[in-house]
Each structure stands twice: as structure tokens, then as C-alpha cells.
């Protein structure tokens, strides 16, 4: 699959899913998409981990895809998180996303079942063959309890040419180098761990899917622009400016801290999350307030 050289490069913010009294707040979600566009993000990811995908119904996820496409109005690409622990659900969500008009799919490795490598190859190949969109593998073994190898990714890409990249969310930089050596610089490797954004970009990653982009889309986009433009002093400065925020995302289970910080900044009406996630405790809230102040985002 031939891609535009600028497509799927840069900062693709995994947008949170706002809730109000247990229901998805689609109006607020539209405003978050607009915030990303105005902040200079290169794209958005909908219904990813940060968007609490596993707490959403299939109908809610499909509606979020439609809402994001309508709100973006083709100004930036929309990547839909369509992965599930079930092949049938993933296929259904992928078809829904394609019909909604999204630009690419992010498909997590099937969680809980812990499939073997040849099972992962077959899974991704079968999903990808049923759609015409570009597909990114979502590699997050800390949540999915399964890892992919370079050989597995290469086999998938060979059999399904529309699998054009991977979101890598694990502290294993060797895999990044192995993939780029094996599959070339056009294979889109995205950083999925906030604190590793600059190191992965330095290795040749195409971009980041950084939850901090929900708080400060401009600086995350600037970090990517600087790195992709070879301005490493500027990129390093931005990396250090964002580092405390990157760490704060994981003060509790993502997106609990993130939603609290967004509510404090007025980006969300409430910090509501869905069970089994619960609101952050007061002690950690004070830590997050301090992080926001030091980042220059909160003045009181």
C-alpha cells in the first residue's frame, strides 16, 4: 500500500472519551477533536486505551467513529481503535469504522487469550484482508498479555500489505530498530509510551500517540515537528518540558490521572471514568495539581 509521505506521521493524540452521568458526552467529544485540530495535532486516535475502549459498547464505539469523522471534517486524519479480545467484534468494529469514513485502524493484539505468534499472524491478516484501510498493530503487552516479534510483524505485513505500521507501547527499544531495519523507514512505528517519545523518534519512529496531547497538543506536536525536522536541541527541550506530564499520566491507571487533569483545566466537565476504573484519590490529585502548575498549565 502506497501512502502519502506525510500521512500517519507526527502527533496523533489518543483522545479521551468524555462521560456525563454514565453516558458518552458526544458534544464534549466534538469539542476535544476541535481542540486537537487547533492545537496542531497531526491526527487523532479514537477509542484507544486512553479512550477507555474496553468500557464502551460496540454501538458507542461506532458512534464515536462517526462523530470524530464529522467533527474533523477531513482537516486531520482519524484513526479508529477497533481491536477487541474477540475476532468477530474486531471485524465488526473495523467494518463500522470503514463505513464511518475513518482514515486508518489501530488494532490491538487480542487480549486475555494469549495467542501464539502464528495465531497473531492469521488474526491480523484476516482482519486486514476484509478492509481497504491502512492498519496499525497495537502492541501493548502490559495490558494484552501477549507480545509480537519482528518476524511476526514481517509475516503480517507481507501477507497483508495494508498493515503498514505499529503502535509500540512497551519499554523495548530493540524492537523499534529491528522493525525499521527489517521493514524500512516507510513502516510507521508510533511511540505508545509517553516518556519514550523522543528516544523512539530519534530511532526513526514516524510519530507518537501520546496521551499528554490531550493536555498540551501544541507542545507534543511541536516535539514531533522538531524531531522529524532534525531540530534535536529543540526536540530535547520540549521532551524535558513535557516529561513530568508524561510521568503523571501513569500516577494511576490511564486515563484516571489524565481525566482529572483535563477537568482541572476545564477541558472536561467532569473527570468521570467507567468501572472498573474509579476517580483518583485526593493525595494523588494534589500531586497532579502541582505537575500542572509546574508545566505552566494551571495558575491556582
PDB file of C-alpha atoms in Angstrom:
ATOM      1  CA  UNK A   1       0.000   0.000   0.000  1.00  0.00           C
ATOM      2  CA  UNK A   2       1.448   3.370  -1.078  1.00  0.00           C
ATOM      3  CA  UNK A   3       0.906   6.183   1.418  1.00  0.00           C
ATOM      4  CA  UNK A   4       1.299   9.928   1.233  1.00  0.00           C
ATOM      5  CA  UNK A   5       4.657  10.763   2.816  1.00  0.00           C
ATOM      6  CA  UNK A   6       3.053  12.971   5.500  1.00  0.00           C
ATOM      7  CA  UNK A   7       0.182  10.600   6.369  1.00  0.00           C
ATOM      8  CA  UNK A   8       0.486   8.756   9.678  1.00  0.00           C
ATOM      9  CA  UNK A   9       3.445  10.814  10.794  1.00  0.00           C
ATOM     10  CA  UNK A  10       3.674  13.190  13.723  1.00  0.00           C
ATOM     11  CA  UNK A  11       1.447  13.594  16.775  1.00  0.00           C
ATOM     12  CA  UNK A  12      -1.739  11.504  16.765  1.00  0.00           C
ATOM     13  CA  UNK A  13      -3.410  12.190  20.099  1.00  0.00           C
ATOM     14  CA  UNK A  14      -5.392   9.295  21.624  1.00  0.00           C
ATOM     15  CA  UNK A  15      -8.448  11.311  22.648  1.00  0.00           C
ATOM     16  CA  UNK A  16     -10.264  10.548  25.903  1.00  0.00           C
ATOM     17  CA  UNK A  17     -13.929   9.555  25.863  1.00  0.00           C
ATOM     18  CA  UNK A  18     -15.888  12.053  27.990  1.00  0.00           C
ATOM     19  CA  UNK A  19     -18.707  10.733  30.170  1.00  0.00           C
ATOM     20  CA  UNK A  20     -21.551  12.532  31.880  1.00  0.00           C
ATOM     21  CA  UNK A  21     -23.695  10.585  34.341  1.00  0.00           C
ATOM     22  CA  UNK A  22     -22.662   7.292  32.795  1.00  0.00           C
ATOM     23  CA  UNK A  23     -23.303   8.223  29.168  1.00  0.00           C
ATOM     24  CA  UNK A  24     -20.841   9.231  26.478  1.00  0.00           C
ATOM     25  CA  UNK A  25     -20.816  13.018  26.136  1.00  0.00           C
ATOM     26  CA  UNK A  26     -20.616  13.285  22.345  1.00  0.00           C
ATOM     27  CA  UNK A  27     -20.927  17.071  22.333  1.00  0.00           C
ATOM     28  CA  UNK A  28     -17.877  17.399  24.582  1.00  0.00           C
ATOM     29  CA  UNK A  29     -16.068  14.817  22.450  1.00  0.00           C
ATOM     30  CA  UNK A  30     -16.596  17.026  19.395  1.00  0.00           C
ATOM     31  CA  UNK A  31     -15.003  19.935  21.269  1.00  0.00           C
ATOM     32  CA  UNK A  32     -11.991  17.748  22.105  1.00  0.00           C
ATOM     33  CA  UNK A  33     -11.490  16.934  18.424  1.00  0.00           C
ATOM     34  CA  UNK A  34     -11.621  20.652  17.641  1.00  0.00           C
ATOM     35  CA  UNK A  35      -9.063  21.318  20.393  1.00  0.00           C
ATOM     36  CA  UNK A  36      -6.692  18.852  18.734  1.00  0.00           C
ATOM     37  CA  UNK A  37      -7.042  20.497  15.356  1.00  0.00           C
ATOM     38  CA  UNK A  38      -6.483  23.994  16.749  1.00  0.00           C
ATOM     39  CA  UNK A  39      -3.518  22.720  18.788  1.00  0.00           C
ATOM     40  CA  UNK A  40      -1.725  21.487  15.696  1.00  0.00           C
ATOM     41  CA  UNK A  41      -2.048  17.728  16.183  1.00  0.00           C
ATOM     42  CA  UNK A  42      -1.381  15.769  13.008  1.00  0.00           C
ATOM     43  CA  UNK A  43      -4.226  13.320  13.701  1.00  0.00           C
ATOM     44  CA  UNK A  44      -6.365  11.735  16.402  1.00  0.00           C
ATOM     45  CA  UNK A  45      -6.956   8.225  17.691  1.00  0.00           C
ATOM     46  CA  UNK A  46     -10.496   7.380  18.777  1.00  0.00           C
ATOM     47  CA  UNK A  47     -11.444   4.613  21.226  1.00  0.00           C
ATOM     48  CA  UNK A  48      -7.933   3.581  22.128  1.00  0.00           C
ATOM     49  CA  UNK A  49      -6.699   2.693  25.606  1.00  0.00           C
ATOM     50  CA  UNK A  50      -6.890   6.340  26.688  1.00  0.00           C
ATOM     51  CA  UNK A  51     -10.435   6.402  25.293  1.00  0.00           C
ATOM     52  CA  UNK A  52     -11.446   3.509  27.611  1.00  0.00           C
ATOM     53  CA  UNK A  53     -12.314   1.318  24.641  1.00  0.00           C
ATOM     54  CA  UNK A  54     -12.946  -1.830  26.685  1.00  0.00           C
ATOM     55  CA  UNK A  55     -15.564   0.027  28.761  1.00  0.00           C
ATOM     56  CA  UNK A  56     -17.511   1.093  25.674  1.00  0.00           C
ATOM     57  CA  UNK A  57     -20.227  -0.841  23.879  1.00  0.00           C
ATOM     58  CA  UNK A  58     -19.780  -1.642  20.198  1.00  0.00           C
ATOM     59  CA  UNK A  59     -22.550   0.853  19.431  1.00  0.00           C
ATOM     60  CA  UNK A  60     -20.797   3.604  21.394  1.00  0.00           C
ATOM     61  CA  UNK A  61     -17.512   2.968  19.647  1.00  0.00           C
ATOM     62  CA  UNK A  62     -19.165   3.061  16.223  1.00  0.00           C
ATOM     63  CA  UNK A  63     -20.880   6.333  17.143  1.00  0.00           C
ATOM     64  CA  UNK A  64     -17.576   7.818  18.316  1.00  0.00           C
ATOM     65  CA  UNK A  65     -16.028   6.961  14.941  1.00  0.00           C
ATOM     66  CA  UNK A  66     -18.845   8.780  13.130  1.00  0.00           C
ATOM     67  CA  UNK A  67     -18.647  11.749  15.474  1.00  0.00           C
ATOM     68  CA  UNK A  68     -14.883  12.119  15.066  1.00  0.00           C
ATOM     69  CA  UNK A  69     -15.098  11.975  11.267  1.00  0.00           C
ATOM     70  CA  UNK A  70     -17.880  14.569  11.228  1.00  0.00           C
ATOM     71  CA  UNK A  71     -16.081  16.857  13.697  1.00  0.00           C
ATOM     72  CA  UNK A  72     -12.724  16.654  11.918  1.00  0.00           C
ATOM     73  CA  UNK A  73     -14.232  17.457   8.505  1.00  0.00           C
ATOM     74  CA  UNK A  74     -11.156  15.941   6.850  1.00  0.00           C
ATOM     75  CA  UNK A  75      -8.872  18.567   8.403  1.00  0.00           C
ATOM     76  CA  UNK A  76      -6.820  15.876  10.155  1.00  0.00           C
ATOM     77  CA  UNK A  77      -6.872  12.069   9.848  1.00  0.00           C
ATOM     78  CA  UNK A  78      -8.930   9.947  12.228  1.00  0.00           C
ATOM     79  CA  UNK A  79      -7.537   6.598  13.382  1.00  0.00           C
ATOM     80  CA  UNK A  80     -10.145   4.264  14.879  1.00  0.00           C
ATOM     81  CA  UNK A  81      -9.282   1.836  17.648  1.00  0.00           C
ATOM     82  CA  UNK A  82     -11.174  -1.262  16.556  1.00  0.00           C
ATOM     83  CA  UNK A  83      -9.357  -4.034  18.395  1.00  0.00           C
ATOM     84  CA  UNK A  84     -11.037  -6.393  20.832  1.00  0.00           C
ATOM     85  CA  UNK A  85     -10.374  -9.686  22.548  1.00  0.00           C
ATOM     86  CA  UNK A  86     -12.760 -11.241  20.030  1.00  0.00           C
ATOM     87  CA  UNK A  87     -12.069 -11.681  16.318  1.00  0.00           C
ATOM     88  CA  UNK A  88     -15.765 -11.211  15.485  1.00  0.00           C
ATOM     89  CA  UNK A  89     -16.007  -7.971  17.464  1.00  0.00           C
ATOM     90  CA  UNK A  90     -12.809  -6.625  15.918  1.00  0.00           C
ATOM     91  CA  UNK A  91     -14.074  -7.429  12.446  1.00  0.00           C
ATOM     92  CA  UNK A  92     -17.448  -5.790  13.171  1.00  0.00           C
ATOM     93  CA  UNK A  93     -15.835  -2.659  14.604  1.00  0.00           C
ATOM     94  CA  UNK A  94     -13.385  -2.446  11.706  1.00  0.00           C
ATOM     95  CA  UNK A  95     -16.217  -2.615   9.189  1.00  0.00           C
ATOM     96  CA  UNK A  96     -18.138   0.064  11.130  1.00  0.00           C
ATOM     97  CA  UNK A  97     -15.092   2.323  11.207  1.00  0.00           C
ATOM     98  CA  UNK A  98     -14.518   1.952   7.478  1.00  0.00           C
ATOM     99  CA  UNK A  99     -18.162   2.817   6.756  1.00  0.00           C
ATOM    100  CA  UNK A 100     -17.864   5.848   9.058  1.00  0.00           C
ATOM    101  CA  UNK A 101     -15.069   7.205   6.879  1.00  0.00           C
ATOM    102  CA  UNK A 102     -12.052   6.962   9.189  1.00  0.00           C
ATOM    103  CA  UNK A 103      -8.586   7.111   7.673  1.00  0.00           C
ATOM    104  CA  UNK A 104      -6.876   4.151   9.364  1.00  0.00           C
ATOM    105  CA  UNK A 105      -7.367   1.483  12.016  1.00  0.00           C
ATOM    106  CA  UNK A 106      -5.470   0.707  15.197  1.00  0.00           C
ATOM    107  CA  UNK A 107      -5.977  -2.950  16.133  1.00  0.00           C
ATOM    108  CA  UNK A 108      -4.709  -4.201  19.476  1.00  0.00           C
ATOM    109  CA  UNK A 109      -3.292  -7.694  19.812  1.00  0.00           C
ATOM    110  CA  UNK A 110      -6.131  -9.891  21.160  1.00  0.00           C
ATOM    111  CA  UNK A 111      -6.050  -9.724  24.931  1.00  0.00           C
ATOM    112  CA  UNK A 112      -6.595 -12.408  27.585  1.00  0.00           C
ATOM    113  CA  UNK A 113      -6.452 -15.372  25.172  1.00  0.00           C
ATOM    114  CA  UNK A 114      -2.638 -15.089  24.847  1.00  0.00           C
ATOM    115  CA  UNK A 115      -2.467 -16.397  21.253  1.00  0.00           C
ATOM    116  CA  UNK A 116       0.713 -17.935  19.773  1.00  0.00           C
ATOM    117  CA  UNK A 117       2.662 -15.997  17.164  1.00  0.00           C
ATOM    118  CA  UNK A 118       1.169 -17.912  14.231  1.00  0.00           C
ATOM    119  CA  UNK A 119      -2.291 -17.136  15.648  1.00  0.00           C
ATOM    120  CA  UNK A 120      -1.435 -13.431  15.686  1.00  0.00           C
ATOM    121  CA  UNK A 121      -0.320 -13.604  12.067  1.00  0.00           C
ATOM    122  CA  UNK A 122      -3.576 -15.221  10.977  1.00  0.00           C
ATOM    123  CA  UNK A 123      -5.669 -12.848  13.101  1.00  0.00           C
ATOM    124  CA  UNK A 124      -4.211  -9.639  11.690  1.00  0.00           C
ATOM    125  CA  UNK A 125      -4.065 -10.931   8.130  1.00  0.00           C
ATOM    126  CA  UNK A 126      -7.736 -11.939   8.183  1.00  0.00           C
ATOM    127  CA  UNK A 127      -8.830  -8.622   9.726  1.00  0.00           C
ATOM    128  CA  UNK A 128      -6.761  -6.591   7.253  1.00  0.00           C
ATOM    129  CA  UNK A 129      -7.923  -8.505   4.183  1.00  0.00           C
ATOM    130  CA  UNK A 130     -11.540  -7.590   4.883  1.00  0.00           C
ATOM    131  CA  UNK A 131     -10.967  -3.837   4.664  1.00  0.00           C
ATOM    132  CA  UNK A 132      -9.209  -1.389   2.345  1.00  0.00           C
ATOM    133  CA  UNK A 133      -7.887   0.934   5.055  1.00  0.00           C
ATOM    134  CA  UNK A 134      -4.322   1.142   6.408  1.00  0.00           C
ATOM    135  CA  UNK A 135      -3.944  -0.864   9.622  1.00  0.00           C
ATOM    136  CA  UNK A 136      -1.625  -0.330  12.574  1.00  0.00           C
ATOM    137  CA  UNK A 137      -0.897  -3.152  15.009  1.00  0.00           C
ATOM    138  CA  UNK A 138      -1.283  -2.015  18.625  1.00  0.00           C
ATOM    139  CA  UNK A 139       1.472  -3.663  20.652  1.00  0.00           C
ATOM    140  CA  UNK A 140       0.797  -3.236  24.383  1.00  0.00           C
ATOM    141  CA  UNK A 141       1.825  -6.446  26.174  1.00  0.00           C
ATOM    142  CA  UNK A 142       1.360  -4.911  29.621  1.00  0.00           C
ATOM    143  CA  UNK A 143      -2.388  -4.882  29.027  1.00  0.00           C
ATOM    144  CA  UNK A 144      -2.860  -7.572  26.389  1.00  0.00           C
ATOM    145  CA  UNK A 145      -0.526 -10.185  27.950  1.00  0.00           C
ATOM    146  CA  UNK A 146       0.940 -11.039  24.543  1.00  0.00           C
ATOM    147  CA  UNK A 147       3.927  -9.687  22.595  1.00  0.00           C
ATOM    148  CA  UNK A 148       4.703  -9.664  18.893  1.00  0.00           C
ATOM    149  CA  UNK A 149       8.118 -10.449  17.417  1.00  0.00           C
ATOM    150  CA  UNK A 150       9.790  -8.766  14.465  1.00  0.00           C
ATOM    151  CA  UNK A 151       9.301 -11.967  12.453  1.00  0.00           C
ATOM    152  CA  UNK A 152       5.576 -11.995  13.239  1.00  0.00           C
ATOM    153  CA  UNK A 153       5.114  -8.366  12.175  1.00  0.00           C
ATOM    154  CA  UNK A 154       7.087  -9.001   8.984  1.00  0.00           C
ATOM    155  CA  UNK A 155       4.910 -12.011   8.130  1.00  0.00           C
ATOM    156  CA  UNK A 156       1.743  -9.993   8.706  1.00  0.00           C
ATOM    157  CA  UNK A 157       2.963  -7.102   6.546  1.00  0.00           C
ATOM    158  CA  UNK A 158       3.997  -9.491   3.761  1.00  0.00           C
ATOM    159  CA  UNK A 159       0.615 -11.228   3.647  1.00  0.00           C
ATOM    160  CA  UNK A 160      -1.482  -8.090   4.255  1.00  0.00           C
ATOM    161  CA  UNK A 161       0.209  -5.065   2.616  1.00  0.00           C
ATOM    162  CA  UNK A 162      -2.290  -2.657   4.183  1.00  0.00           C
ATOM    163  CA  UNK A 163      -0.758  -3.413   7.592  1.00  0.00           C
ATOM    164  CA  UNK A 164       1.641  -0.504   7.399  1.00  0.00           C
ATOM    165  CA  UNK A 165       2.769   0.127  10.955  1.00  0.00           C
ATOM    166  CA  UNK A 166       2.653  -0.485  14.683  1.00  0.00           C
ATOM    167  CA  UNK A 167       1.985   1.431  17.874  1.00  0.00           C
ATOM    168  CA  UNK A 168       4.668   0.210  20.249  1.00  0.00           C
ATOM    169  CA  UNK A 169       3.773   0.678  23.934  1.00  0.00           C
ATOM    170  CA  UNK A 170       6.493  -1.157  25.815  1.00  0.00           C
ATOM    171  CA  UNK A 171       9.983  -0.348  27.123  1.00  0.00           C
ATOM    172  CA  UNK A 172      11.781  -2.366  24.432  1.00  0.00           C
ATOM    173  CA  UNK A 173      13.651  -0.151  22.025  1.00  0.00           C
ATOM    174  CA  UNK A 174      15.420  -3.010  20.243  1.00  0.00           C
ATOM    175  CA  UNK A 175      12.143  -3.996  18.573  1.00  0.00           C
ATOM    176  CA  UNK A 176      11.864  -0.491  17.093  1.00  0.00           C
ATOM    177  CA  UNK A 177      15.290  -0.800  15.469  1.00  0.00           C
ATOM    178  CA  UNK A 178      14.615  -4.371  14.343  1.00  0.00           C
ATOM    179  CA  UNK A 179      11.349  -3.390  12.666  1.00  0.00           C
ATOM    180  CA  UNK A 180      12.830  -0.390  10.861  1.00  0.00           C
ATOM    181  CA  UNK A 181      15.838  -2.414   9.680  1.00  0.00           C
ATOM    182  CA  UNK A 182      13.622  -5.291   8.519  1.00  0.00           C
ATOM    183  CA  UNK A 183      10.693  -3.333   7.044  1.00  0.00           C
ATOM    184  CA  UNK A 184      12.275   0.008   6.161  1.00  0.00           C
ATOM    185  CA  UNK A 185      11.655   3.634   7.171  1.00  0.00           C
ATOM    186  CA  UNK A 186       8.234   3.756   5.495  1.00  0.00           C
ATOM    187  CA  UNK A 187       6.888   1.275   8.051  1.00  0.00           C
ATOM    188  CA  UNK A 188       5.094   3.548  10.525  1.00  0.00           C
ATOM    189  CA  UNK A 189       6.344   2.892  14.047  1.00  0.00           C
ATOM    190  CA  UNK A 190       4.458   5.031  16.592  1.00  0.00           C
ATOM    191  CA  UNK A 191       5.548   5.540  20.172  1.00  0.00           C
ATOM    192  CA  UNK A 192       2.868   4.498  22.653  1.00  0.00           C
ATOM    193  CA  UNK A 193       4.758   5.281  25.853  1.00  0.00           C
ATOM    194  CA  UNK A 194       4.817   8.985  26.634  1.00  0.00           C
ATOM    195  CA  UNK A 195       8.261   9.140  28.267  1.00  0.00           C
ATOM    196  CA  UNK A 196       9.882   7.342  25.298  1.00  0.00           C
ATOM    197  CA  UNK A 197       8.580   9.751  22.661  1.00  0.00           C
ATOM    198  CA  UNK A 198      11.901  11.451  21.953  1.00  0.00           C
ATOM    199  CA  UNK A 199      14.073   8.290  22.113  1.00  0.00           C
ATOM    200  CA  UNK A 200      11.788   6.491  19.667  1.00  0.00           C
ATOM    201  CA  UNK A 201      11.626   9.476  17.329  1.00  0.00           C
ATOM    202  CA  UNK A 202      15.421   9.592  17.395  1.00  0.00           C
ATOM    203  CA  UNK A 203      15.499   5.955  16.247  1.00  0.00           C
ATOM    204  CA  UNK A 204      13.244   6.762  13.309  1.00  0.00           C
ATOM    205  CA  UNK A 205       9.694   6.393  14.634  1.00  0.00           C
ATOM    206  CA  UNK A 206       7.047   8.012  12.439  1.00  0.00           C
ATOM    207  CA  UNK A 207       5.366   9.740  15.347  1.00  0.00           C
ATOM    208  CA  UNK A 208       3.755   9.458  18.745  1.00  0.00           C
ATOM    209  CA  UNK A 209       0.356   8.521  20.117  1.00  0.00           C
ATOM    210  CA  UNK A 210       0.891  10.442  23.302  1.00  0.00           C
ATOM    211  CA  UNK A 211      -1.900  10.905  25.881  1.00  0.00           C
ATOM    212  CA  UNK A 212      -0.256  14.175  27.011  1.00  0.00           C
ATOM    213  CA  UNK A 213      -1.566  15.571  23.722  1.00  0.00           C
ATOM    214  CA  UNK A 214      -4.961  15.789  25.431  1.00  0.00           C
ATOM    215  CA  UNK A 215      -3.480  18.380  27.807  1.00  0.00           C
ATOM    216  CA  UNK A 216      -0.993  20.179  25.586  1.00  0.00           C
ATOM    217  CA  UNK A 217      -1.472  19.260  21.929  1.00  0.00           C
ATOM    218  CA  UNK A 218       0.654  22.159  20.716  1.00  0.00           C
ATOM    219  CA  UNK A 219       3.864  21.177  22.513  1.00  0.00           C
ATOM    220  CA  UNK A 220       3.528  17.484  21.670  1.00  0.00           C
ATOM    221  CA  UNK A 221       3.030  18.395  18.008  1.00  0.00           C
ATOM    222  CA  UNK A 222       5.997  20.779  18.200  1.00  0.00           C
ATOM    223  CA  UNK A 223       8.132  17.974  19.645  1.00  0.00           C
ATOM    224  CA  UNK A 224       7.282  15.775  16.668  1.00  0.00           C
ATOM    225  CA  UNK A 225       7.850  18.595  14.177  1.00  0.00           C
ATOM    226  CA  UNK A 226      11.234  19.351  15.688  1.00  0.00           C
ATOM    227  CA  UNK A 227      12.338  15.716  15.742  1.00  0.00           C
ATOM    228  CA  UNK A 228      11.086  14.935  12.250  1.00  0.00           C
ATOM    229  CA  UNK A 229      12.797  18.109  11.039  1.00  0.00           C
ATOM    230  CA  UNK A 230      16.114  17.166  12.629  1.00  0.00           C
ATOM    231  CA  UNK A 231      15.997  20.010  15.171  1.00  0.00           C
ATOM    232  CA  UNK A 232      17.229  17.886  18.043  1.00  0.00           C
ATOM    233  CA  UNK A 233      18.075  20.656  20.517  1.00  0.00           C
ATOM    234  CA  UNK A 234      14.520  21.962  20.272  1.00  0.00           C
ATOM    235  CA  UNK A 235      13.098  18.447  20.459  1.00  0.00           C
ATOM    236  CA  UNK A 236      15.135  17.695  23.573  1.00  0.00           C
ATOM    237  CA  UNK A 237      13.959  20.914  25.242  1.00  0.00           C
ATOM    238  CA  UNK A 238      10.320  20.064  24.564  1.00  0.00           C
ATOM    239  CA  UNK A 239      10.851  16.497  25.755  1.00  0.00           C
ATOM    240  CA  UNK A 240      12.098  17.726  29.117  1.00  0.00           C
ATOM    241  CA  UNK A 241       9.309  20.316  29.377  1.00  0.00           C
ATOM    242  CA  UNK A 242       6.719  17.560  28.860  1.00  0.00           C
ATOM    243  CA  UNK A 243       8.469  14.855  30.875  1.00  0.00           C
ATOM    244  CA  UNK A 244       6.706  15.439  34.210  1.00  0.00           C
ATOM    245  CA  UNK A 245       3.326  15.398  32.447  1.00  0.00           C
ATOM    246  CA  UNK A 246       4.335  12.178  30.695  1.00  0.00           C
ATOM    247  CA  UNK A 247       5.094  10.556  34.032  1.00  0.00           C
ATOM    248  CA  UNK A 248       1.928  11.952  35.641  1.00  0.00           C
ATOM    249  CA  UNK A 249      -0.239  10.092  33.124  1.00  0.00           C
ATOM    250  CA  UNK A 250       0.736   6.886  34.935  1.00  0.00           C
ATOM    251  CA  UNK A 251       0.376   8.091  38.516  1.00  0.00           C
ATOM    252  CA  UNK A 252      -2.700   5.846  38.437  1.00  0.00           C
ATOM    253  CA  UNK A 253      -4.234   3.716  35.691  1.00  0.00           C
ATOM    254  CA  UNK A 254      -4.553   5.686  32.443  1.00  0.00           C
ATOM    255  CA  UNK A 255      -6.804   7.667  31.870  1.00  0.00           C
ATOM    256  CA  UNK A 256      -7.698   8.318  35.545  1.00  0.00           C
ATOM    257  CA  UNK A 257      -4.967  10.941  36.138  1.00  0.00           C
ATOM    258  CA  UNK A 258      -5.394  12.396  32.656  1.00  0.00           C
ATOM    259  CA  UNK A 259      -9.129  12.956  33.046  1.00  0.00           C
ATOM    260  CA  UNK A 260      -8.578  14.590  36.427  1.00  0.00           C
ATOM    261  CA  UNK A 261      -6.034  16.991  34.915  1.00  0.00           C
ATOM    262  CA  UNK A 262      -8.286  17.741  31.943  1.00  0.00           C
ATOM    263  CA  UNK A 263     -11.175  18.545  34.295  1.00  0.00           C
ATOM    264  CA  UNK A 264      -8.907  20.860  36.306  1.00  0.00           C
ATOM    265  CA  UNK A 265      -8.045  22.691  33.071  1.00  0.00           C
ATOM    266  CA  UNK A 266     -11.705  22.946  32.049  1.00  0.00           C
ATOM    267  CA  UNK A 267     -11.276  20.628  29.078  1.00  0.00           C
ATOM    268  CA  UNK A 268     -13.751  18.164  30.560  1.00  0.00           C
ATOM    269  CA  UNK A 269     -16.914  18.924  32.533  1.00  0.00           C
ATOM    270  CA  UNK A 270     -16.117  16.027  34.865  1.00  0.00           C
ATOM    271  CA  UNK A 271     -13.278  13.553  35.407  1.00  0.00           C
ATOM    272  CA  UNK A 272     -15.744  10.675  35.197  1.00  0.00           C
ATOM    273  CA  UNK A 273     -14.420   7.237  34.281  1.00  0.00           C
ATOM    274  CA  UNK A 274     -16.270   3.940  33.967  1.00  0.00           C
ATOM    275  CA  UNK A 275     -15.952   0.985  36.285  1.00  0.00           C
ATOM    276  CA  UNK A 276     -13.741  -0.858  36.965  1.00  0.00           C
ATOM    277  CA  UNK A 277     -11.819   2.449  36.915  1.00  0.00           C
ATOM    278  CA  UNK A 278     -12.542   4.878  39.745  1.00  0.00           C
ATOM    279  CA  UNK A 279     -11.754   8.520  40.494  1.00  0.00           C
ATOM    280  CA  UNK A 280      -8.296   9.477  41.691  1.00  0.00           C
ATOM    281  CA  UNK A 281      -7.772   9.969  45.428  1.00  0.00           C
ATOM    282  CA  UNK A 282      -7.136  13.380  46.994  1.00  0.00           C
ATOM    283  CA  UNK A 283      -3.442  12.754  47.701  1.00  0.00           C
ATOM    284  CA  UNK A 284      -2.648  11.974  44.096  1.00  0.00           C
ATOM    285  CA  UNK A 285      -4.870  14.841  42.957  1.00  0.00           C
ATOM    286  CA  UNK A 286      -2.622  17.262  44.843  1.00  0.00           C
ATOM    287  CA  UNK A 287       0.437  15.807  43.105  1.00  0.00           C
ATOM    288  CA  UNK A 288      -1.229  16.254  39.717  1.00  0.00           C
ATOM    289  CA  UNK A 289      -2.173  19.858  40.510  1.00  0.00           C
ATOM    290  CA  UNK A 290       1.482  20.566  41.247  1.00  0.00           C
ATOM    291  CA  UNK A 291       2.556  18.954  37.968  1.00  0.00           C
ATOM    292  CA  UNK A 292       0.091  21.134  36.057  1.00  0.00           C
ATOM    293  CA  UNK A 293       1.354  24.287  37.775  1.00  0.00           C
ATOM    294  CA  UNK A 294       4.998  23.454  37.016  1.00  0.00           C
ATOM    295  CA  UNK A 295       4.062  22.764  33.392  1.00  0.00           C
ATOM    296  CA  UNK A 296       2.545  26.244  33.186  1.00  0.00           C
ATOM    297  CA  UNK A 297      -0.953  24.928  32.536  1.00  0.00           C
ATOM    298  CA  UNK A 298      -2.552  25.784  35.899  1.00  0.00           C
ATOM    299  CA  UNK A 299      -2.152  29.056  37.780  1.00  0.00           C
ATOM    300  CA  UNK A 300      -4.011  28.329  41.016  1.00  0.00           C
TER     301      UNK A 300
END
